[in-house]
Amino acid sequence: MDRRSLLLRVAGVAAMAAVLSGCAQPGGTAMGASTPTAGMGAATNVTVYAAGSLREAFTEIAREHEVRTGQKVALTFGASGLLRERIESGEPAMVFASADTEHPQRLARAGDWGAPQVFTRNALCALAAPGVPVTTANLLDTLLRADMRLGTSTPQSDPSGDYAWELFRRAEQVRPGAFARLEAKALQLTGGPTSPKAPPGRGTYAWVMAEGRADVFLTYCTNAVSAQREVPALQVVQVPPELQVAAAYGLTVRRGAPQAALDFAQTLMAEPAQRVLRRLGFAAP
C-alpha cells in the first residue's frame, strides 16, 4: 500500500472513531444516557442488519470477530430499504450496514442513530445468461433490444435498483430516449417486499438467472461474481465508464447501543475486515 493510500485508510478509521464517539461515552453508554437502550444490554448479541450483498463478507468478518472478542454477532441480511423500514418499525438492530448512504442517513436524521460513515464501495456489472451476445462495448445496445429481458432489483426498497435507475439516467445522456425504454422494460425481480425468495442454499442472482427470469440482470459486481461461481455458465460483463455507477456503503450505530456494537463497527473499518471485503471484490472506502 503506498503512503497516500495508507494515510487515506488511517483517516477513514479516525473518522469512524469520531462518529462512534458521538454514539457512546466511555464505558459504552450513549451520550446523555446512563444505561444501554432497553433490550440491548451488554450480555445480548450484537444485532447487525446488513445489505444482502454483504452476506459472504460479513459472515466471515463476524466469525473472526467472535473468535477474537468472545462477543456473539447476530446477522440479518436483506434489501437495505426494507431493513430500514424494519428498524423504523421497532426492530432492535444495533448496527446497520447499508448498500447506500441514504437509508442510514434517514435513520440518523430521526435522531436515534449516529451519522453514517462510508466503509466500503461497490460497482454495477451485468450478469448475463449463457449465449447472450453481450460485451462491455455493446451493453447498452443489448439492454435496449426489444427481445432482451432486463432484470433489476426494486428501487427504493433496494439500493441496487436505485443504482440501476441511475444507470438508465446516464444512458439517456448517451442515447436520448434510452431512459424511458429501459425503465419500461426493467423487470424488478429482487429486493422488493413481495419478491420471490431463492430456495435455501441458493444465491438470489444465480437462482433468478438459472430459472430463466431474465436475459441480463444489472446488479453489484460482487453479486455477479458470486452468481458466476455458483453457475459458471453465467457471464459477468463490466459496465462501460460512461454508464458506471459507484455504490458507497454506509455504516451507522444506534445511539445507546452497548460498547460491543461500537466495537464491531470499528472492526468493520479496521484493516483485517477491509482485507476480507477487498478479497471479495469490494473497494476501499
CSV table of C-alpha atoms in Angstrom, one decimal:
chain,number,residue,atom,x,y,z
A,1,MET,CA,0.0,0.0,0.0
A,2,ASP,CA,1.5,3.4,-1.0
A,3,ARG,CA,1.8,6.3,1.5
A,4,ARG,CA,-1.2,8.2,0.2
A,5,SER,CA,-3.5,5.1,0.4
A,6,LEU,CA,-2.2,4.4,3.9
A,7,LEU,CA,-3.0,8.0,5.0
A,8,LEU,CA,-6.5,7.8,3.5
A,9,ARG,CA,-7.2,4.5,5.3
A,10,VAL,CA,-6.0,5.9,8.6
A,11,ALA,CA,-8.1,9.0,8.1
A,12,GLY,CA,-11.1,6.8,7.4
A,13,VAL,CA,-10.7,4.8,10.6
A,14,ALA,CA,-10.2,8.0,12.5
A,15,ALA,CA,-13.4,9.5,11.1
A,16,MET,CA,-15.3,6.4,12.0
A,17,ALA,CA,-13.9,6.6,15.6
A,18,ALA,CA,-15.1,10.2,15.7
A,19,VAL,CA,-18.6,9.1,14.6
A,20,LEU,CA,-18.7,6.3,17.2
A,21,SER,CA,-17.5,8.7,20.0
A,22,GLY,CA,-20.7,10.6,19.4
A,23,CYS,CA,-22.8,7.5,19.9
A,24,ALA,CA,-21.4,6.5,23.3
A,25,GLN,CA,-19.5,7.8,26.3
A,26,PRO,CA,-16.6,5.9,27.7
A,27,GLY,CA,-17.9,2.7,29.2
A,28,GLY,CA,-20.3,2.1,26.3
A,29,THR,CA,-23.4,4.2,27.1
A,30,ALA,CA,-24.9,6.7,24.9
A,31,MET,CA,-24.2,10.4,25.4
A,32,GLY,CA,-26.9,11.7,27.6
A,33,ALA,CA,-27.9,8.2,28.8
A,34,SER,CA,-26.8,6.3,31.9
A,35,THR,CA,-27.6,2.8,30.7
A,36,PRO,CA,-27.8,1.0,27.3
A,37,THR,CA,-31.1,1.1,25.4
A,38,ALA,CA,-33.7,-1.3,26.8
A,39,GLY,CA,-33.3,-4.7,25.3
A,40,MET,CA,-29.7,-4.0,24.3
A,41,GLY,CA,-27.8,-4.9,27.4
A,42,ALA,CA,-24.1,-5.9,27.2
A,43,ALA,CA,-25.0,-9.6,27.6
A,44,THR,CA,-27.0,-9.7,24.4
A,45,ASN,CA,-25.8,-10.5,20.9
A,46,VAL,CA,-24.6,-7.6,18.7
A,47,THR,CA,-27.5,-7.4,16.3
A,48,VAL,CA,-26.3,-6.3,12.9
A,49,TYR,CA,-28.6,-5.6,9.9
A,50,ALA,CA,-26.7,-5.6,6.7
A,51,ALA,CA,-27.3,-5.4,2.9
A,52,GLY,CA,-27.7,-8.8,1.3
A,53,SER,CA,-24.6,-8.1,-0.9
A,54,LEU,CA,-22.5,-8.2,2.3
A,55,ARG,CA,-23.6,-11.7,3.3
A,56,GLU,CA,-20.4,-13.5,2.5
A,57,ALA,CA,-18.1,-10.8,3.7
A,58,PHE,CA,-19.9,-10.1,7.0
A,59,THR,CA,-20.3,-13.8,7.8
A,60,GLU,CA,-16.6,-14.2,7.6
A,61,ILE,CA,-15.8,-11.0,9.5
A,62,ALA,CA,-18.3,-11.7,12.2
A,63,ARG,CA,-16.9,-15.2,12.7
A,64,GLU,CA,-13.4,-13.8,13.1
A,65,HIS,CA,-14.7,-11.1,15.4
A,66,GLU,CA,-16.4,-13.6,17.7
A,67,VAL,CA,-13.3,-15.7,18.0
A,68,ARG,CA,-11.2,-12.7,18.8
A,69,THR,CA,-13.5,-11.0,21.3
A,70,GLY,CA,-15.9,-13.7,22.5
A,71,GLN,CA,-18.8,-11.4,21.6
A,72,LYS,CA,-21.6,-13.0,19.6
A,73,VAL,CA,-22.8,-11.3,16.5
A,74,ALA,CA,-26.4,-11.9,15.1
A,75,LEU,CA,-26.5,-11.1,11.4
A,76,THR,CA,-29.7,-10.3,9.5
A,77,PHE,CA,-29.4,-9.7,5.7
A,78,GLY,CA,-31.8,-8.1,3.3
A,79,ALA,CA,-32.6,-5.2,1.0
A,80,SER,CA,-31.3,-2.1,2.7
A,81,GLY,CA,-34.6,-0.1,2.3
A,82,LEU,CA,-36.6,-3.0,3.7
A,83,LEU,CA,-34.2,-3.3,6.6
A,84,ARG,CA,-34.5,0.4,7.4
A,85,GLU,CA,-38.3,0.1,7.5
A,86,ARG,CA,-38.0,-2.8,9.9
A,87,ILE,CA,-35.7,-0.8,12.1
A,88,GLU,CA,-38.2,2.2,12.0
A,89,SER,CA,-41.0,-0.2,13.0
A,90,GLY,CA,-39.1,-1.1,16.2
A,91,GLU,CA,-36.8,-4.0,15.5
A,92,PRO,CA,-33.8,-3.7,17.8
A,93,ALA,CA,-30.8,-3.6,15.4
A,94,MET,CA,-27.7,-2.1,16.9
A,95,VAL,CA,-25.5,-1.8,13.7
A,96,PHE,CA,-26.9,-1.0,10.2
A,97,ALA,CA,-24.7,-1.5,7.2
A,98,SER,CA,-26.5,-0.3,4.0
A,99,ALA,CA,-25.6,-0.6,0.4
A,100,ASP,CA,-26.0,3.1,0.1
A,101,THR,CA,-25.7,6.2,2.4
A,102,GLU,CA,-29.3,7.5,2.1
A,103,HIS,CA,-31.0,4.8,4.2
A,104,PRO,CA,-28.7,5.2,7.2
A,105,GLN,CA,-28.9,8.9,6.8
A,106,ARG,CA,-32.6,8.7,7.1
A,107,LEU,CA,-32.2,6.9,10.4
A,108,ALA,CA,-29.7,9.4,11.6
A,109,ARG,CA,-31.9,12.3,10.7
A,110,ALA,CA,-34.6,10.8,13.0
A,111,GLY,CA,-32.1,11.2,15.9
A,112,ASP,CA,-31.7,7.6,17.1
A,113,TRP,CA,-28.7,6.7,15.0
A,114,GLY,CA,-25.2,8.2,14.5
A,115,ALA,CA,-24.1,9.9,11.4
A,116,PRO,CA,-23.2,7.2,8.8
A,117,GLN,CA,-19.6,6.6,7.6
A,118,VAL,CA,-18.8,5.0,4.2
A,119,PHE,CA,-16.9,1.8,5.0
A,120,THR,CA,-16.7,0.1,1.5
A,121,ARG,CA,-17.7,0.6,-2.1
A,122,ASN,CA,-19.1,-1.5,-5.0
A,123,ALA,CA,-20.0,-1.0,-8.6
A,124,LEU,CA,-22.5,-2.3,-11.1
A,125,CYS,CA,-22.0,-5.2,-13.5
A,126,ALA,CA,-24.3,-7.0,-16.0
A,127,LEU,CA,-24.9,-10.7,-15.2
A,128,ALA,CA,-25.9,-12.3,-18.5
A,129,ALA,CA,-27.3,-15.7,-19.4
A,130,PRO,CA,-25.2,-18.2,-21.4
A,131,GLY,CA,-25.3,-17.4,-25.1
A,132,VAL,CA,-26.4,-13.8,-24.8
A,133,PRO,CA,-24.0,-11.9,-27.2
A,134,VAL,CA,-23.2,-9.1,-24.8
A,135,THR,CA,-19.9,-7.3,-24.2
A,136,THR,CA,-18.9,-4.1,-22.4
A,137,ALA,CA,-18.9,-2.3,-25.8
A,138,ASN,CA,-22.4,-3.3,-26.8
A,139,LEU,CA,-24.0,-3.5,-23.4
A,140,LEU,CA,-26.4,-0.5,-23.9
A,141,ASP,CA,-27.4,-1.8,-27.4
A,142,THR,CA,-28.1,-5.2,-25.8
A,143,LEU,CA,-30.2,-3.8,-22.9
A,144,LEU,CA,-32.3,-1.8,-25.4
A,145,ARG,CA,-33.1,-4.7,-27.6
A,146,ALA,CA,-36.8,-5.4,-27.6
A,147,ASP,CA,-36.3,-9.1,-27.1
A,148,MET,CA,-33.9,-8.8,-24.2
A,149,ARG,CA,-35.4,-9.3,-20.8
A,150,LEU,CA,-33.7,-6.9,-18.4
A,151,GLY,CA,-33.7,-7.8,-14.7
A,152,THR,CA,-33.1,-5.3,-11.8
A,153,SER,CA,-33.7,-5.1,-8.1
A,154,THR,CA,-36.5,-2.9,-6.7
A,155,PRO,CA,-35.8,0.8,-6.5
A,156,GLN,CA,-36.4,2.5,-3.0
A,157,SER,CA,-36.5,-0.9,-1.3
A,158,ASP,CA,-33.1,-2.0,-2.5
A,159,PRO,CA,-30.2,0.4,-3.5
A,160,SER,CA,-29.2,-1.9,-6.3
A,161,GLY,CA,-32.4,-1.0,-8.0
A,162,ASP,CA,-31.7,2.7,-7.4
A,163,TYR,CA,-28.3,2.4,-8.9
A,164,ALA,CA,-29.8,0.6,-12.0
A,165,TRP,CA,-32.1,3.6,-12.4
A,166,GLU,CA,-29.1,5.9,-12.2
A,167,LEU,CA,-27.5,3.9,-15.0
A,168,PHE,CA,-30.7,4.4,-17.0
A,169,ARG,CA,-30.3,8.2,-16.5
A,170,ARG,CA,-26.7,8.0,-17.6
A,171,ALA,CA,-27.8,6.0,-20.7
A,172,GLU,CA,-30.2,8.9,-21.5
A,173,GLN,CA,-27.2,11.2,-21.8
A,174,VAL,CA,-25.5,8.8,-24.2
A,175,ARG,CA,-28.7,7.8,-26.2
A,176,PRO,CA,-31.7,10.2,-25.9
A,177,GLY,CA,-34.8,8.2,-25.2
A,178,ALA,CA,-33.0,5.4,-23.5
A,179,PHE,CA,-34.2,6.1,-20.0
A,180,ALA,CA,-37.9,5.7,-20.9
A,181,ARG,CA,-37.2,2.5,-22.8
A,182,LEU,CA,-35.1,0.9,-20.1
A,183,GLU,CA,-37.5,1.9,-17.3
A,184,ALA,CA,-40.4,0.5,-19.2
A,185,LYS,CA,-38.8,-2.9,-19.8
A,186,ALA,CA,-37.0,-3.3,-16.4
A,187,LEU,CA,-38.2,-6.4,-14.5
A,188,GLN,CA,-38.0,-5.7,-10.8
A,189,LEU,CA,-37.2,-9.2,-9.8
A,190,THR,CA,-35.5,-8.9,-6.4
A,191,GLY,CA,-35.3,-6.7,-3.3
A,192,GLY,CA,-39.0,-5.8,-3.0
A,193,PRO,CA,-41.4,-6.7,-0.2
A,194,THR,CA,-43.1,-9.4,-2.4
A,195,SER,CA,-40.1,-10.5,-4.4
A,196,PRO,CA,-39.7,-14.3,-4.7
A,197,LYS,CA,-37.0,-15.8,-2.5
A,198,ALA,CA,-34.3,-18.1,-3.6
A,199,PRO,CA,-34.5,-21.6,-2.1
A,200,PRO,CA,-32.3,-22.3,1.0
A,201,GLY,CA,-28.7,-22.7,0.0
A,202,ARG,CA,-29.1,-20.8,-3.3
A,203,GLY,CA,-27.8,-17.4,-4.2
A,204,THR,CA,-30.5,-15.0,-5.2
A,205,TYR,CA,-29.0,-13.9,-8.5
A,206,ALA,CA,-27.7,-17.3,-9.6
A,207,TRP,CA,-31.2,-18.7,-8.9
A,208,VAL,CA,-33.0,-15.9,-10.8
A,209,MET,CA,-30.8,-16.4,-13.8
A,210,ALA,CA,-30.9,-20.2,-13.6
A,211,GLU,CA,-34.7,-20.0,-13.5
A,212,GLY,CA,-34.6,-18.0,-16.8
A,213,ARG,CA,-36.3,-15.0,-15.4
A,214,ALA,CA,-34.0,-12.5,-17.2
A,215,ASP,CA,-31.5,-12.5,-20.0
A,216,VAL,CA,-29.4,-9.7,-18.4
A,217,PHE,CA,-29.5,-8.6,-14.8
A,218,LEU,CA,-28.0,-5.4,-13.5
A,219,THR,CA,-26.5,-6.0,-10.1
A,220,TYR,CA,-23.4,-5.3,-8.0
A,221,CYS,CA,-20.2,-6.7,-9.4
A,222,THR,CA,-19.7,-8.7,-6.2
A,223,ASN,CA,-23.1,-10.3,-6.6
A,224,ALA,CA,-22.4,-11.1,-10.3
A,225,VAL,CA,-19.1,-12.8,-9.5
A,226,SER,CA,-20.7,-14.8,-6.7
A,227,ALA,CA,-23.5,-15.9,-9.0
A,228,GLN,CA,-21.0,-17.0,-11.6
A,229,ARG,CA,-19.2,-19.1,-9.0
A,230,GLU,CA,-22.5,-20.9,-8.4
A,231,VAL,CA,-23.5,-21.1,-12.0
A,232,PRO,CA,-20.2,-21.0,-14.1
A,233,ALA,CA,-22.0,-20.7,-17.4
A,234,LEU,CA,-23.3,-17.2,-16.5
A,235,GLN,CA,-21.4,-14.2,-17.9
A,236,VAL,CA,-20.2,-11.2,-15.9
A,237,VAL,CA,-19.9,-8.1,-18.1
A,238,GLN,CA,-18.3,-4.9,-17.0
A,239,VAL,CA,-20.4,-1.7,-17.4
A,240,PRO,CA,-18.7,0.9,-19.6
A,241,PRO,CA,-17.3,4.0,-17.8
A,242,GLU,CA,-20.0,6.3,-19.3
A,243,LEU,CA,-22.7,4.2,-17.7
A,244,GLN,CA,-21.0,3.1,-14.5
A,245,VAL,CA,-22.5,3.9,-11.1
A,246,ALA,CA,-20.4,3.8,-7.9
A,247,ALA,CA,-22.1,2.3,-4.8
A,248,ALA,CA,-21.0,3.8,-1.5
A,249,TYR,CA,-21.9,1.6,1.5
A,250,GLY,CA,-22.9,3.4,4.7
A,251,LEU,CA,-22.4,2.2,8.3
A,252,THR,CA,-24.2,3.6,11.4
A,253,VAL,CA,-24.7,2.6,15.0
A,254,ARG,CA,-27.8,3.1,17.1
A,255,ARG,CA,-27.3,5.7,19.9
A,256,GLY,CA,-27.4,3.9,23.2
A,257,ALA,CA,-26.1,0.6,21.8
A,258,PRO,CA,-23.7,-1.2,24.1
A,259,GLN,CA,-19.9,-1.0,23.7
A,260,ALA,CA,-19.8,-4.3,21.9
A,261,ALA,CA,-21.8,-2.8,19.0
A,262,LEU,CA,-19.4,0.1,18.7
A,263,ASP,CA,-16.5,-2.4,18.8
A,264,PHE,CA,-18.0,-4.4,15.9
A,265,ALA,CA,-18.5,-1.2,13.9
A,266,GLN,CA,-14.8,-0.3,14.5
A,267,THR,CA,-13.8,-3.9,13.4
A,268,LEU,CA,-15.5,-3.3,10.1
A,269,MET,CA,-13.4,-0.2,9.5
A,270,ALA,CA,-10.1,-1.9,10.5
A,271,GLU,CA,-7.6,-3.4,8.1
A,272,PRO,CA,-8.4,-7.1,8.6
A,273,ALA,CA,-12.1,-6.7,7.8
A,274,GLN,CA,-11.2,-4.4,4.9
A,275,ARG,CA,-8.9,-7.1,3.5
A,276,VAL,CA,-11.8,-9.5,3.5
A,277,LEU,CA,-14.0,-7.0,1.7
A,278,ARG,CA,-11.3,-6.3,-0.9
A,279,ARG,CA,-10.8,-10.0,-1.5
A,280,LEU,CA,-14.4,-10.5,-2.2
A,281,GLY,CA,-14.5,-7.7,-4.8
A,282,PHE,CA,-15.4,-4.6,-2.7
A,283,ALA,CA,-13.3,-1.4,-2.9
A,284,ALA,CA,-11.7,0.7,-0.3
A,285,PRO,CA,-13.9,3.4,1.5
